[in-house]
mmCIF file of C-alpha atoms in Angstrom:
data_model
loop_
_atom_site.group_PDB
_atom_site.id
_atom_site.type_symbol
_atom_site.label_atom_id
_atom_site.label_comp_id
_atom_site.label_asym_id
_atom_site.label_seq_id
_atom_site.Cartn_x
_atom_site.Cartn_y
_atom_site.Cartn_z
ATOM 1 C CA UNK D 1280 102.237 99.481 112.484
ATOM 2 C CA UNK D 1281 103.829 96.990 114.368
ATOM 3 C CA UNK D 1282 106.203 96.918 117.436
ATOM 4 C CA UNK D 1283 109.187 96.964 114.392
ATOM 5 C CA UNK D 1284 107.819 99.798 112.984
ATOM 6 C CA UNK D 1285 106.520 102.077 115.029
ATOM 7 C CA UNK D 1286 105.573 105.757 114.048
ATOM 8 C CA UNK D 1287 105.754 105.477 110.428
ATOM 9 C CA UNK D 1288 103.805 107.587 109.025
ATOM 10 C CA UNK D 1289 102.405 106.659 104.554
ATOM 11 C CA UNK D 1290 99.965 108.348 102.783
ATOM 12 C CA UNK D 1291 99.577 107.663 98.764
ATOM 13 C CA UNK D 1292 100.112 104.597 96.780
ATOM 14 C CA UNK D 1293 102.796 102.229 98.101
ATOM 15 C CA UNK D 1294 104.162 105.194 100.165
ATOM 16 C CA UNK D 1295 105.947 103.015 102.747
ATOM 17 C CA UNK D 1296 105.028 99.896 101.492
ATOM 18 C CA UNK D 1297 108.233 98.069 102.193
ATOM 19 C CA UNK D 1298 108.876 99.695 105.810
ATOM 20 C CA UNK D 1299 109.715 96.185 107.914
ATOM 21 C CA UNK D 1300 112.264 97.603 110.599
ATOM 22 C CA UNK D 1301 112.491 101.500 110.059
ATOM 23 C CA UNK D 1302 111.017 104.055 112.422
ATOM 24 C CA UNK D 1303 109.376 107.492 111.951
ATOM 25 C CA UNK D 1304 109.567 107.563 108.555
ATOM 26 C CA UNK D 1305 106.713 110.500 107.093
ATOM 27 C CA UNK D 1306 105.773 109.325 103.503
ATOM 28 C CA UNK D 1307 103.560 111.151 101.678
ATOM 29 C CA UNK D 1308 102.570 110.496 97.694
ATOM 30 C CA UNK D 1309 102.577 107.981 95.353
ATOM 31 C CA UNK D 1310 105.279 105.659 96.156
ATOM 32 C CA UNK D 1311 107.125 107.986 97.971
ATOM 33 C CA UNK D 1312 109.927 106.511 99.851
ATOM 34 C CA UNK D 1313 108.329 102.860 98.718
ATOM 35 C CA UNK D 1314 111.504 101.013 98.740
ATOM 36 C CA UNK D 1315 111.869 102.197 102.529
ATOM 37 C CA UNK D 1316 112.260 99.075 104.871
ATOM 38 C CA UNK D 1317 115.145 99.524 107.478
ATOM 39 C CA UNK D 1318 115.478 103.212 107.094
ATOM 40 C CA UNK D 1319 114.427 105.204 109.552
ATOM 41 C CA UNK D 1320 114.145 109.463 110.174
ATOM 42 C CA UNK D 1321 113.534 110.071 106.515
ATOM 43 C CA UNK D 1322 110.789 112.687 105.305
ATOM 44 C CA UNK D 1323 109.836 112.377 101.431
ATOM 45 C CA UNK D 1324 106.593 114.411 100.229
ATOM 46 C CA UNK D 1325 106.126 114.192 96.316
ATOM 47 C CA UNK D 1326 105.703 111.147 93.630
ATOM 48 C CA UNK D 1327 108.817 108.923 93.569
ATOM 49 C CA UNK D 1328 110.230 111.551 96.249
ATOM 50 C CA UNK D 1329 113.456 109.062 98.042
ATOM 51 C CA UNK D 1330 111.589 106.275 96.164
ATOM 52 C CA UNK D 1331 114.948 104.029 95.727
ATOM 53 C CA UNK D 1332 116.413 103.914 99.145
ATOM 54 C CA UNK D 1333 116.326 101.289 100.895
ATOM 55 C CA UNK D 1334 117.730 101.599 103.904
ATOM 56 C CA UNK D 1335 119.379 104.778 104.630
ATOM 57 C CA UNK D 1336 118.505 107.617 107.893
ATOM 58 C CA UNK D 1337 117.734 111.045 108.077
ATOM 59 C CA UNK D 1338 116.892 112.083 104.818
ATOM 60 C CA UNK D 1339 114.793 115.160 103.409
ATOM 61 C CA UNK D 1340 112.893 114.848 100.264
ATOM 62 C CA UNK D 1341 110.424 117.000 98.900
ATOM 63 C CA UNK D 1342 109.302 117.493 95.210
ATOM 64 C CA UNK D 1343 108.460 115.117 92.486
ATOM 65 C CA UNK D 1344 111.050 112.819 92.121
ATOM 66 C CA UNK D 1345 113.226 114.072 94.415
ATOM 67 C CA UNK D 1346 116.034 112.348 95.725
ATOM 68 C CA UNK D 1347 114.643 109.429 93.381
ATOM 69 C CA UNK D 1348 117.892 107.429 93.096
ATOM 70 C CA UNK D 1349 119.638 107.746 96.653
ATOM 71 C CA UNK D 1350 120.427 104.752 97.807
ATOM 72 C CA UNK D 1351 123.756 105.136 99.353
ATOM 73 C CA UNK D 1352 124.336 104.329 103.136
ATOM 74 C CA UNK D 1353 124.706 107.207 104.654
ATOM 75 C CA UNK D 1354 123.426 110.026 102.068
ATOM 76 C CA UNK D 1355 121.888 112.125 104.780
ATOM 77 C CA UNK D 1356 120.856 115.346 102.315
ATOM 78 C CA UNK D 1357 118.261 117.545 101.907
ATOM 79 C CA UNK D 1358 116.233 118.078 98.305
ATOM 80 C CA UNK D 1359 113.553 120.598 98.213
ATOM 81 C CA UNK D 1360 112.316 120.894 94.783
ATOM 82 C CA UNK D 1361 111.184 119.374 91.225
ATOM 83 C CA UNK D 1362 114.032 116.406 90.802
ATOM 84 C CA UNK D 1363 116.174 118.213 92.959
ATOM 85 C CA UNK D 1364 119.092 115.836 94.127
ATOM 86 C CA UNK D 1365 117.483 113.628 91.515
ATOM 87 C CA UNK D 1366 120.218 111.239 90.811
ATOM 88 C CA UNK D 1367 121.840 111.436 93.923
ATOM 89 C CA UNK D 1368 122.948 107.443 94.548
ATOM 90 C CA UNK D 1369 125.845 106.412 96.844
ATOM 91 C CA UNK D 1370 126.629 110.260 97.430
ATOM 92 C CA UNK D 1371 125.764 112.184 100.392
ATOM 93 C CA UNK D 1372 125.886 114.938 102.562
ATOM 94 C CA UNK D 1373 124.031 117.204 99.981
ATOM 95 C CA UNK D 1374 121.627 120.088 100.384
ATOM 96 C CA UNK D 1375 119.654 121.196 97.256
ATOM 97 C CA UNK D 1376 116.884 123.741 96.967
ATOM 98 C CA UNK D 1377 114.788 124.868 93.440
ATOM 99 C CA UNK D 1378 113.795 123.205 90.453
ATOM 100 C CA UNK D 1379 116.420 120.292 89.316
ATOM 101 C CA UNK D 1380 118.850 121.771 91.741
ATOM 102 C CA UNK D 1381 121.786 119.874 92.003
ATOM 103 C CA UNK D 1382 119.870 117.172 89.829
ATOM 104 C CA UNK D 1383 123.130 115.179 87.838
ATOM 105 C CA UNK D 1384 125.156 114.767 91.029
ATOM 106 C CA UNK D 1385 125.205 111.091 92.074
ATOM 107 C CA UNK D 1386 128.457 110.082 93.897
ATOM 108 C CA UNK D 1387 129.770 113.464 94.567
ATOM 109 C CA UNK D 1388 129.789 114.190 98.572
ATOM 110 C CA UNK D 1389 129.335 117.952 100.324
ATOM 111 C CA UNK D 1390 127.267 120.128 97.340
ATOM 112 C CA UNK D 1391 125.357 123.010 98.354
ATOM 113 C CA UNK D 1392 122.585 123.977 95.609
ATOM 114 C CA UNK D 1393 120.463 126.732 96.003
ATOM 115 C CA UNK D 1394 118.585 128.340 92.414
ATOM 116 C CA UNK D 1395 116.448 127.004 89.800
ATOM 117 C CA UNK D 1396 119.136 124.353 87.909
ATOM 118 C CA UNK D 1397 121.784 125.711 90.168
ATOM 119 C CA UNK D 1398 124.335 123.348 89.856
ATOM 120 C CA UNK D 1399 122.114 121.317 88.020
ATOM 121 C CA UNK D 1400 124.752 118.495 85.913
ATOM 122 C CA UNK D 1401 127.758 118.901 88.457
ATOM 123 C CA UNK D 1402 129.160 115.668 89.304
ATOM 124 C CA UNK D 1403 131.788 116.710 91.450
ATOM 125 C CA UNK D 1404 132.921 117.253 95.090
ATOM 126 C CA UNK D 1405 132.179 120.413 97.533
ATOM 127 C CA UNK D 1406 130.635 122.851 95.346
ATOM 128 C CA UNK D 1407 128.488 125.526 96.078
ATOM 129 C CA UNK D 1408 126.358 127.067 93.841
ATOM 130 C CA UNK D 1409 124.019 129.756 94.979
ATOM 131 C CA UNK D 1410 121.644 132.135 92.426
ATOM 132 C CA UNK D 1411 119.643 130.660 89.610
ATOM 133 C CA UNK D 1412 121.736 128.721 86.823
ATOM 134 C CA UNK D 1413 124.704 129.257 88.969
ATOM 135 C CA UNK D 1414 127.115 126.622 87.920
ATOM 136 C CA UNK D 1415 124.716 125.727 85.319
ATOM 137 C CA UNK D 1416 127.228 123.786 82.969
ATOM 138 C CA UNK D 1417 129.548 122.917 85.493
ATOM 139 C CA UNK D 1418 129.968 118.928 85.444
ATOM 140 C CA UNK D 1419 132.770 117.353 87.454
ATOM 141 C CA UNK D 1420 134.466 120.085 88.561
ATOM 142 C CA UNK D 1421 135.137 120.272 92.682
ATOM 143 C CA UNK D 1422 135.881 122.718 95.732
ATOM 144 C CA UNK D 1423 134.061 125.425 93.280
ATOM 145 C CA UNK D 1424 132.099 128.475 94.993
ATOM 146 C CA UNK D 1425 129.473 130.220 91.862
ATOM 147 C CA UNK D 1426 127.061 132.497 93.945
ATOM 148 C CA UNK D 1427 124.876 134.634 91.904
ATOM 149 C CA UNK D 1428 122.487 134.524 88.882
ATOM 150 C CA UNK D 1429 124.195 132.700 85.859
ATOM 151 C CA UNK D 1430 127.570 133.208 87.699
ATOM 152 C CA UNK D 1431 130.202 130.717 86.846
ATOM 153 C CA UNK D 1432 127.284 129.557 84.448
ATOM 154 C CA UNK D 1433 129.081 128.280 81.219
ATOM 155 C CA UNK D 1434 132.411 126.828 83.269
ATOM 156 C CA UNK D 1435 132.953 123.322 82.840
ATOM 157 C CA UNK D 1436 135.738 120.934 84.983
ATOM 158 C CA UNK D 1437 137.123 124.046 86.454
ATOM 159 C CA UNK D 1438 138.019 123.458 89.798
ATOM 160 C CA UNK D 1439 138.445 125.699 93.257
ATOM 161 C CA UNK D 1440 137.175 129.095 91.889
ATOM 162 C CA UNK D 1441 134.849 131.610 94.262
ATOM 163 C CA UNK D 1442 133.133 133.256 91.844
ATOM 164 C CA UNK D 1443 130.411 136.423 93.154
ATOM 165 C CA UNK D 1444 128.069 138.532 91.573
ATOM 166 C CA UNK D 1445 125.245 138.018 89.159
ATOM 167 C CA UNK D 1446 126.447 137.078 86.040
ATOM 168 C CA UNK D 1447 130.324 137.247 87.045
ATOM 169 C CA UNK D 1448 132.283 135.039 85.264
ATOM 170 C CA UNK D 1449 129.858 133.883 83.225
ATOM 171 C CA UNK D 1450 131.690 133.263 80.187
ATOM 172 C CA UNK D 1451 134.759 130.609 81.787
ATOM 173 C CA UNK D 1452 134.710 127.725 80.438
ATOM 174 C CA UNK D 1453 138.130 125.816 82.042
ATOM 175 C CA UNK D 1454 140.457 126.959 85.023
ATOM 176 C CA UNK D 1455 141.046 126.898 88.951
ATOM 177 C CA UNK D 1456 141.666 128.940 91.496
ATOM 178 C CA UNK D 1457 140.129 132.388 90.016
ATOM 179 C CA UNK D 1458 138.819 134.780 92.037
ATOM 180 C CA UNK D 1459 135.415 136.918 90.777
ATOM 181 C CA UNK D 1460 134.159 139.319 92.834
ATOM 182 C CA UNK D 1461 131.351 141.682 91.519
ATOM 183 C CA UNK D 1462 128.475 141.990 89.237
ATOM 184 C CA UNK D 1463 129.630 141.493 85.731
ATOM 185 C CA UNK D 1464 133.639 141.089 87.051
ATOM 186 C CA UNK D 1465 135.259 138.866 84.854
ATOM 187 C CA UNK D 1466 132.388 138.290 82.137
ATOM 188 C CA UNK D 1467 134.399 138.154 79.151
ATOM 189 C CA UNK D 1468 137.206 135.519 80.724
ATOM 190 C CA UNK D 1469 136.661 131.870 79.178
ATOM 191 C CA UNK D 1470 139.567 130.439 80.120
ATOM 192 C CA UNK D 1471 142.667 130.770 82.618
ATOM 193 C CA UNK D 1472 143.551 130.206 86.268
ATOM 194 C CA UNK D 1473 144.917 132.340 89.678
ATOM 195 C CA UNK D 1474 142.975 134.871 88.324
ATOM 196 C CA UNK D 1475 141.540 138.048 90.453
ATOM 197 C CA UNK D 1476 138.487 140.352 89.621
ATOM 198 C CA UNK D 1477 137.137 142.553 91.635
ATOM 199 C CA UNK D 1478 134.809 145.212 91.555
ATOM 200 C CA UNK D 1479 131.256 145.636 89.199
ATOM 201 C CA UNK D 1480 132.349 144.615 85.642
ATOM 202 C CA UNK D 1481 136.339 144.493 86.481
ATOM 203 C CA UNK D 1482 138.499 143.006 83.830
ATOM 204 C CA UNK D 1483 135.761 143.799 81.234
ATOM 205 C CA UNK D 1484 136.166 146.206 78.155
ATOM 206 C CA UNK D 1485 136.546 149.586 79.585
ATOM 207 C CA UNK D 1486 138.342 148.638 83.114
ATOM 208 C CA UNK D 1487 141.761 148.859 83.698
ATOM 209 C CA UNK D 1488 143.928 146.550 81.628
ATOM 210 C CA UNK D 1489 140.992 145.975 79.144
ATOM 211 C CA UNK D 1490 139.404 143.265 78.405
ATOM 212 C CA UNK D 1491 140.537 140.042 79.860
ATOM 213 C CA UNK D 1492 139.359 137.178 77.825
ATOM 214 C CA UNK D 1493 142.157 134.172 78.536
ATOM 215 C CA UNK D 1494 145.368 134.016 81.088
ATOM 216 C CA UNK D 1495 146.461 133.297 84.499
ATOM 217 C CA UNK D 1496 147.801 135.150 86.985
ATOM 218 C CA UNK D 1497 146.851 138.700 86.286
ATOM 219 C CA UNK D 1498 144.711 141.312 88.563
ATOM 220 C CA UNK D 1499 141.971 143.529 87.498
ATOM 221 C CA UNK D 1500 140.935 146.438 89.906
ATOM 222 C CA UNK D 1501 137.380 148.170 89.118
ATOM 223 C CA UNK D 1502 135.748 149.391 86.101
ATOM 224 C CA UNK D 1503 136.738 152.681 84.335
ATOM 225 C CA UNK D 1504 134.338 154.709 86.170
ATOM 226 C CA UNK D 1505 136.848 154.544 89.564
ATOM 227 C CA UNK D 1506 138.498 158.006 89.928
ATOM 228 C CA UNK D 1507 140.694 157.310 93.054
ATOM 229 C CA UNK D 1508 142.930 154.650 95.450
ATOM 230 C CA UNK D 1509 142.964 155.170 99.101
ATOM 231 C CA UNK D 1510 145.021 152.979 101.019
ATOM 232 C CA UNK D 1511 146.092 153.916 104.512
ATOM 233 C CA UNK D 1512 149.899 152.699 103.715
ATOM 234 C CA UNK D 1513 151.792 152.855 100.636
ATOM 235 C CA UNK D 1514 151.527 150.288 97.527
ATOM 236 C CA UNK D 1515 155.107 147.874 97.892
ATOM 237 C CA UNK D 1516 155.954 146.387 94.316
ATOM 238 C CA UNK D 1517 158.022 143.261 95.779
ATOM 239 C CA UNK D 1518 160.942 142.529 93.269
ATOM 240 C CA UNK D 1519 164.409 142.508 94.702
ATOM 241 C CA UNK D 1520 166.450 139.925 95.482
ATOM 242 C CA UNK D 1521 164.678 138.283 98.534
ATOM 243 C CA UNK D 1522 161.964 137.413 96.170
ATOM 244 C CA UNK D 1523 163.935 135.899 93.099
ATOM 245 C CA UNK D 1524 165.243 132.571 92.554
ATOM 246 C CA UNK D 1525 166.778 133.318 89.575
ATOM 247 C CA UNK D 1526 169.482 135.785 89.249
ATOM 248 C CA UNK D 1527 173.505 135.576 89.092
ATOM 249 C CA UNK D 1528 176.386 138.217 89.913
#
């Protein structure tokens, strides 16, 4: 190394071959980090890992073609797995762990994708997908939290949905601001917004209220096996003049 490119390590064909003033880069694998010139503190391990970035710093890309297209000014992301964050270009602050996790995101920011194919097609911002194929078909949606195997698997264009549990909300395609918690909860819902399904198999055939497939502003608690409801205080239905704005004398 020269005085201006200290502490760089390049192992593999053309790994780190373009470094000029960048420092403290660790680049291992054929064409790993091969475009980096002024960037520093990057780690790229795997064929073509982080192979487009030239000046950004503080990225970690481990896996064949992980973060291959990254070349923004503040990407500062972590990708571990084959083609994880593969298309991330000018987006940033993303974390992806797993085969093709977050593979499609390019300009989006703040995404967390953990699991095989988790959020693989997402391009929107501030999404969290944890679990095999969680958020698998989501593309442009933002502010979603999808946790569990196949959680929100078919969602596409939804925003602000919180879906937690294996196969929870796995049929929803469109809809915003739904809260679904429990294995298989809301599994039949295909569209709708502002719904709450809480508990194992809540909102499907045989559960209280029956099978919810479409619609908004519904609450489904538990499944057909629930035998009691215990509460410290009495339940109050808020339906009086204090809650209404459309009544007349």
